[in-house]
């Protein structure tokens, strides 16, 4: 569920925002005291923050800047809510790290549209249910891979490798990028490990004697290719 942190000191506005956001299916968290914003944001990890510029104890602008300096919050989308309306303020808000800016009194549908647009920008589109390449199909709901009529049995690593390749059919993907996407950037894995798993993936995909569809691009990486050269296989 998408969680929105509302930072606003006017009770009436909080009620209005909370009601409309929840009607749209968002989960809401409210902070009315500026001093509690950072700790609440760190604890609740909201997907988006609606931030009032004029708060009694702190300025929303300063909060915005502080959140951008905080590692965990540096990428959280922020929409500034403000009674000020001139262009200079808008620029100031955006330069302090806000992603968007809405002037009070705002229209609720407009704010909702801006929230949805901002979330779309930062959240990648949900993964498709299926991916196809040639006679290969990946079904994510069933976590099943088939080639023609044949079920292909893959371990979790080969499954993720194939998914990543199928999301970018034809692109040459470097071992480094495969490593990062499949294993995550935080753990140490040798590049050779990628080759080992590609070999396993290939074997599973070609088990029924089907043509190879993974092209090895010398010193560059791997790509899905319906005309993958067989002699490249033993790189
Ligand atoms: Ca206020």
mmCIF file of C-alpha atoms and ligand atoms in Angstrom:
data_model
loop_
_atom_site.group_PDB
_atom_site.id
_atom_site.type_symbol
_atom_site.label_atom_id
_atom_site.label_comp_id
_atom_site.label_asym_id
_atom_site.label_seq_id
_atom_site.Cartn_x
_atom_site.Cartn_y
_atom_site.Cartn_z
ATOM 1 C CA UNK A 1 0.000 0.000 0.000
ATOM 2 C CA UNK A 2 1.297 3.444 -0.880
ATOM 3 C CA UNK A 3 1.919 5.477 2.251
ATOM 4 C CA UNK A 4 1.710 9.256 2.294
ATOM 5 C CA UNK A 5 3.066 11.384 5.110
ATOM 6 C CA UNK A 6 1.034 14.556 5.637
ATOM 7 C CA UNK A 7 2.972 17.353 7.337
ATOM 8 C CA UNK A 8 0.463 20.093 8.068
ATOM 9 C CA UNK A 9 -0.492 22.071 11.161
ATOM 10 C CA UNK A 10 -3.988 23.173 10.136
ATOM 11 C CA UNK A 11 -6.391 20.587 11.517
ATOM 12 C CA UNK A 12 -9.061 21.298 8.910
ATOM 13 C CA UNK A 13 -6.651 20.787 6.074
ATOM 14 C CA UNK A 14 -5.304 17.600 7.638
ATOM 15 C CA UNK A 15 -8.838 16.207 7.770
ATOM 16 C CA UNK A 16 -9.485 17.132 4.160
ATOM 17 C CA UNK A 17 -6.209 15.630 2.935
ATOM 18 C CA UNK A 18 -6.516 12.484 5.013
ATOM 19 C CA UNK A 19 -10.084 11.882 3.867
ATOM 20 C CA UNK A 20 -9.328 12.351 0.185
ATOM 21 C CA UNK A 21 -6.091 10.394 0.193
ATOM 22 C CA UNK A 22 -7.659 7.454 1.984
ATOM 23 C CA UNK A 23 -10.570 7.548 -0.448
ATOM 24 C CA UNK A 24 -7.980 7.115 -3.221
ATOM 25 C CA UNK A 25 -6.609 4.068 -1.447
ATOM 26 C CA UNK A 26 -3.514 5.606 0.114
ATOM 27 C CA UNK A 27 -2.406 4.937 3.647
ATOM 28 C CA UNK A 28 -1.780 8.160 5.565
ATOM 29 C CA UNK A 29 0.399 9.246 8.447
ATOM 30 C CA UNK A 30 -0.015 12.736 9.907
ATOM 31 C CA UNK A 31 2.541 14.942 11.614
ATOM 32 C CA UNK A 32 1.375 18.334 12.822
ATOM 33 C CA UNK A 33 4.523 19.362 14.647
ATOM 34 C CA UNK A 34 7.492 20.154 12.445
ATOM 35 C CA UNK A 35 9.932 18.874 15.047
ATOM 36 C CA UNK A 36 8.614 15.339 14.638
ATOM 37 C CA UNK A 37 8.837 15.206 10.866
ATOM 38 C CA UNK A 38 12.280 13.694 10.446
ATOM 39 C CA UNK A 39 11.875 10.971 13.057
ATOM 40 C CA UNK A 40 8.401 10.064 11.793
ATOM 41 C CA UNK A 41 9.562 9.983 8.184
ATOM 42 C CA UNK A 42 12.495 7.748 9.101
ATOM 43 C CA UNK A 43 10.251 5.409 11.045
ATOM 44 C CA UNK A 44 7.296 5.270 8.639
ATOM 45 C CA UNK A 45 9.257 5.292 5.352
ATOM 46 C CA UNK A 46 6.479 7.021 3.375
ATOM 47 C CA UNK A 47 6.295 6.725 -0.420
ATOM 48 C CA UNK A 48 5.566 10.424 -0.707
ATOM 49 C CA UNK A 49 5.518 13.448 1.605
ATOM 50 C CA UNK A 50 3.073 16.355 1.474
ATOM 51 C CA UNK A 51 4.932 19.129 3.221
ATOM 52 C CA UNK A 52 3.460 22.405 4.417
ATOM 53 C CA UNK A 53 5.817 25.321 3.918
ATOM 54 C CA UNK A 54 4.530 27.319 6.932
ATOM 55 C CA UNK A 55 4.799 25.285 10.115
ATOM 56 C CA UNK A 56 4.841 26.875 13.566
ATOM 57 C CA UNK A 57 8.182 25.614 14.843
ATOM 58 C CA UNK A 58 10.184 24.927 11.686
ATOM 59 C CA UNK A 59 10.056 25.984 8.098
ATOM 60 C CA UNK A 60 8.918 23.353 5.631
ATOM 61 C CA UNK A 61 11.655 24.572 3.370
ATOM 62 C CA UNK A 62 14.327 23.735 5.948
ATOM 63 C CA UNK A 63 12.697 20.369 6.563
ATOM 64 C CA UNK A 64 12.766 19.700 2.870
ATOM 65 C CA UNK A 65 16.480 20.452 2.737
ATOM 66 C CA UNK A 66 17.152 18.333 5.837
ATOM 67 C CA UNK A 67 15.301 15.376 4.341
ATOM 68 C CA UNK A 68 17.335 15.627 1.164
ATOM 69 C CA UNK A 69 20.491 15.445 3.267
ATOM 70 C CA UNK A 70 19.209 12.371 5.094
ATOM 71 C CA UNK A 71 20.327 9.236 3.308
ATOM 72 C CA UNK A 72 17.101 7.251 3.841
ATOM 73 C CA UNK A 73 14.911 10.134 2.680
ATOM 74 C CA UNK A 74 16.981 11.592 -0.099
ATOM 75 C CA UNK A 75 14.841 9.999 -2.823
ATOM 76 C CA UNK A 76 11.413 10.282 -1.178
ATOM 77 C CA UNK A 77 9.163 12.433 -3.370
ATOM 78 C CA UNK A 78 8.077 15.670 -1.702
ATOM 79 C CA UNK A 79 5.235 17.980 -2.700
ATOM 80 C CA UNK A 80 5.342 21.361 -0.954
ATOM 81 C CA UNK A 81 2.014 22.881 0.084
ATOM 82 C CA UNK A 82 2.072 26.594 0.443
ATOM 83 C CA UNK A 83 0.004 29.713 0.657
ATOM 84 C CA UNK A 84 2.688 31.603 -1.177
ATOM 85 C CA UNK A 85 2.209 31.656 -4.849
ATOM 86 C CA UNK A 86 4.881 33.559 -6.609
ATOM 87 C CA UNK A 87 7.351 32.085 -9.016
ATOM 88 C CA UNK A 88 10.386 32.923 -6.852
ATOM 89 C CA UNK A 89 8.992 30.856 -3.976
ATOM 90 C CA UNK A 90 8.243 27.997 -6.279
ATOM 91 C CA UNK A 91 11.800 28.001 -7.557
ATOM 92 C CA UNK A 92 13.088 28.201 -3.987
ATOM 93 C CA UNK A 93 10.968 25.216 -2.954
ATOM 94 C CA UNK A 94 12.159 23.148 -5.857
ATOM 95 C CA UNK A 95 15.781 24.134 -5.331
ATOM 96 C CA UNK A 96 15.543 23.022 -1.691
ATOM 97 C CA UNK A 97 14.684 19.559 -2.937
ATOM 98 C CA UNK A 98 10.908 19.479 -3.378
ATOM 99 C CA UNK A 99 9.661 17.569 -6.438
ATOM 100 C CA UNK A 100 6.495 19.562 -6.895
ATOM 101 C CA UNK A 101 4.708 22.556 -5.462
ATOM 102 C CA UNK A 102 1.007 23.212 -4.860
ATOM 103 C CA UNK A 103 -0.409 26.573 -3.840
ATOM 104 C CA UNK A 104 -3.179 26.826 -1.256
ATOM 105 C CA UNK A 105 -6.080 26.904 -1.685
ATOM 106 C CA UNK A 106 -5.624 23.985 -4.045
ATOM 107 C CA UNK A 107 -8.193 21.884 -5.808
ATOM 108 C CA UNK A 108 -8.312 18.377 -4.365
ATOM 109 C CA UNK A 109 -8.521 16.635 -7.777
ATOM 110 C CA UNK A 110 -5.488 18.595 -8.945
ATOM 111 C CA UNK A 111 -3.472 17.627 -5.891
ATOM 112 C CA UNK A 112 -4.504 13.976 -6.320
ATOM 113 C CA UNK A 113 -3.439 14.099 -9.966
ATOM 114 C CA UNK A 114 -0.076 15.589 -9.013
ATOM 115 C CA UNK A 115 0.469 12.926 -6.360
ATOM 116 C CA UNK A 116 -0.353 10.151 -8.825
ATOM 117 C CA UNK A 117 1.911 11.679 -11.479
ATOM 118 C CA UNK A 118 4.820 12.018 -9.068
ATOM 119 C CA UNK A 119 4.423 8.459 -7.824
ATOM 120 C CA UNK A 120 4.354 7.210 -11.412
ATOM 121 C CA UNK A 121 7.592 9.038 -12.089
ATOM 122 C CA UNK A 122 9.423 7.454 -9.182
ATOM 123 C CA UNK A 123 7.857 4.010 -9.063
ATOM 124 C CA UNK A 124 8.691 1.753 -11.950
ATOM 125 C CA UNK A 125 5.646 0.283 -13.684
ATOM 126 C CA UNK A 126 4.679 -3.019 -12.078
ATOM 127 C CA UNK A 127 6.391 -5.988 -13.654
ATOM 128 C CA UNK A 128 4.375 -7.662 -16.351
ATOM 129 C CA UNK A 129 2.668 -10.969 -15.654
ATOM 130 C CA UNK A 130 4.378 -12.568 -18.614
ATOM 131 C CA UNK A 131 7.474 -12.099 -20.698
ATOM 132 C CA UNK A 132 7.954 -13.663 -24.123
ATOM 133 C CA UNK A 133 10.991 -14.137 -26.279
ATOM 134 C CA UNK A 134 10.824 -16.446 -29.283
ATOM 135 C CA UNK A 135 9.284 -19.672 -27.998
ATOM 136 C CA UNK A 136 10.190 -18.876 -24.382
ATOM 137 C CA UNK A 137 7.579 -17.670 -21.942
ATOM 138 C CA UNK A 138 8.042 -16.548 -18.341
ATOM 139 C CA UNK A 139 4.920 -16.605 -16.198
ATOM 140 C CA UNK A 140 5.577 -14.644 -13.015
ATOM 141 C CA UNK A 141 2.373 -15.487 -11.179
ATOM 142 C CA UNK A 142 3.085 -19.192 -11.539
ATOM 143 C CA UNK A 143 6.848 -18.640 -11.482
ATOM 144 C CA UNK A 144 7.055 -20.928 -14.478
ATOM 145 C CA UNK A 145 9.198 -20.922 -17.575
ATOM 146 C CA UNK A 146 8.268 -22.793 -20.717
ATOM 147 C CA UNK A 147 9.964 -23.229 -24.050
ATOM 148 C CA UNK A 148 7.398 -24.270 -26.624
ATOM 149 C CA UNK A 149 5.437 -26.967 -24.818
ATOM 150 C CA UNK A 150 8.308 -27.919 -22.558
ATOM 151 C CA UNK A 151 8.650 -26.769 -18.951
ATOM 152 C CA UNK A 152 12.079 -25.307 -18.231
ATOM 153 C CA UNK A 153 13.294 -25.850 -14.695
ATOM 154 C CA UNK A 154 15.383 -23.002 -13.397
ATOM 155 C CA UNK A 155 16.913 -22.192 -10.049
ATOM 156 C CA UNK A 156 16.132 -18.767 -8.577
ATOM 157 C CA UNK A 157 19.341 -17.200 -9.889
ATOM 158 C CA UNK A 158 18.856 -18.486 -13.433
ATOM 159 C CA UNK A 159 15.230 -17.386 -13.241
ATOM 160 C CA UNK A 160 16.267 -13.838 -12.346
ATOM 161 C CA UNK A 161 18.996 -13.813 -14.970
ATOM 162 C CA UNK A 162 16.528 -14.860 -17.641
ATOM 163 C CA UNK A 163 14.030 -12.264 -16.443
ATOM 164 C CA UNK A 164 16.603 -9.515 -16.690
ATOM 165 C CA UNK A 165 17.658 -10.620 -20.183
ATOM 166 C CA UNK A 166 14.026 -10.909 -21.306
ATOM 167 C CA UNK A 167 13.199 -7.454 -20.034
ATOM 168 C CA UNK A 168 15.797 -6.075 -22.428
ATOM 169 C CA UNK A 169 15.673 -8.386 -25.424
ATOM 170 C CA UNK A 170 18.477 -7.808 -27.880
ATOM 171 C CA UNK A 171 20.468 -5.523 -25.585
ATOM 172 C CA UNK A 172 23.987 -6.569 -24.737
ATOM 173 C CA UNK A 173 24.117 -6.699 -20.961
ATOM 174 C CA UNK A 174 27.483 -6.562 -19.295
ATOM 175 C CA UNK A 175 28.464 -9.057 -16.626
ATOM 176 C CA UNK A 176 28.652 -6.122 -14.222
ATOM 177 C CA UNK A 177 25.082 -5.036 -14.916
ATOM 178 C CA UNK A 178 23.810 -8.619 -14.658
ATOM 179 C CA UNK A 179 25.652 -9.010 -11.399
ATOM 180 C CA UNK A 180 24.172 -5.829 -10.029
ATOM 181 C CA UNK A 181 20.606 -6.591 -11.113
ATOM 182 C CA UNK A 182 20.518 -10.237 -10.206
ATOM 183 C CA UNK A 183 22.682 -10.401 -7.109
ATOM 184 C CA UNK A 184 22.260 -6.825 -5.927
ATOM 185 C CA UNK A 185 25.019 -4.295 -5.613
ATOM 186 C CA UNK A 186 25.732 -4.905 -1.956
ATOM 187 C CA UNK A 187 27.213 -8.389 -2.019
ATOM 188 C CA UNK A 188 30.538 -9.398 -3.450
ATOM 189 C CA UNK A 189 30.299 -11.892 -6.301
ATOM 190 C CA UNK A 190 32.951 -12.552 -8.909
ATOM 191 C CA UNK A 191 32.181 -11.837 -12.542
ATOM 192 C CA UNK A 192 32.921 -15.448 -13.404
ATOM 193 C CA UNK A 193 29.882 -16.383 -11.326
ATOM 194 C CA UNK A 194 27.706 -14.735 -13.958
ATOM 195 C CA UNK A 195 29.257 -16.958 -16.646
ATOM 196 C CA UNK A 196 28.595 -20.046 -14.554
ATOM 197 C CA UNK A 197 24.920 -19.174 -14.156
ATOM 198 C CA UNK A 198 24.566 -18.210 -17.809
ATOM 199 C CA UNK A 199 25.949 -21.627 -18.723
ATOM 200 C CA UNK A 200 23.374 -23.288 -16.455
ATOM 201 C CA UNK A 201 20.599 -21.143 -17.874
ATOM 202 C CA UNK A 202 21.656 -22.026 -21.399
ATOM 203 C CA UNK A 203 21.755 -25.708 -20.623
ATOM 204 C CA UNK A 204 18.242 -25.610 -19.145
ATOM 205 C CA UNK A 205 16.863 -23.615 -22.053
ATOM 206 C CA UNK A 206 18.447 -25.832 -24.703
ATOM 207 C CA UNK A 207 17.803 -29.138 -22.985
ATOM 208 C CA UNK A 208 15.255 -30.175 -25.569
ATOM 209 C CA UNK A 209 17.758 -29.590 -28.392
ATOM 210 C CA UNK A 210 16.365 -26.138 -29.167
ATOM 211 C CA UNK A 211 18.628 -23.487 -30.714
ATOM 212 C CA UNK A 212 20.638 -21.283 -28.387
ATOM 213 C CA UNK A 213 19.140 -17.835 -27.833
ATOM 214 C CA UNK A 214 21.797 -16.381 -25.558
ATOM 215 C CA UNK A 215 24.528 -14.664 -27.493
ATOM 216 C CA UNK A 216 27.919 -14.227 -25.855
ATOM 217 C CA UNK A 217 29.416 -10.946 -26.895
ATOM 218 C CA UNK A 218 33.133 -11.228 -26.411
ATOM 219 C CA UNK A 219 34.366 -9.074 -23.526
ATOM 220 C CA UNK A 220 31.037 -7.200 -23.478
ATOM 221 C CA UNK A 221 28.444 -9.521 -21.992
ATOM 222 C CA UNK A 222 25.335 -11.383 -23.035
ATOM 223 C CA UNK A 223 22.266 -10.692 -25.124
ATOM 224 C CA UNK A 224 19.139 -12.539 -26.117
ATOM 225 C CA UNK A 225 19.267 -13.177 -29.821
ATOM 226 C CA UNK A 226 17.132 -15.507 -31.924
ATOM 227 C CA UNK A 227 20.164 -16.033 -34.158
ATOM 228 C CA UNK A 228 22.756 -16.483 -31.432
ATOM 229 C CA UNK A 229 25.906 -17.991 -32.942
ATOM 230 C CA UNK A 230 26.705 -21.392 -31.599
ATOM 231 C CA UNK A 231 30.464 -20.926 -31.920
ATOM 232 C CA UNK A 232 30.296 -18.033 -29.498
ATOM 233 C CA UNK A 233 28.946 -20.330 -26.850
ATOM 234 C CA UNK A 234 32.232 -21.508 -25.411
ATOM 235 C CA UNK A 235 33.570 -18.083 -24.610
HETATM 236 CA CA1 LIG B 1 0.685 25.877 7.981
#
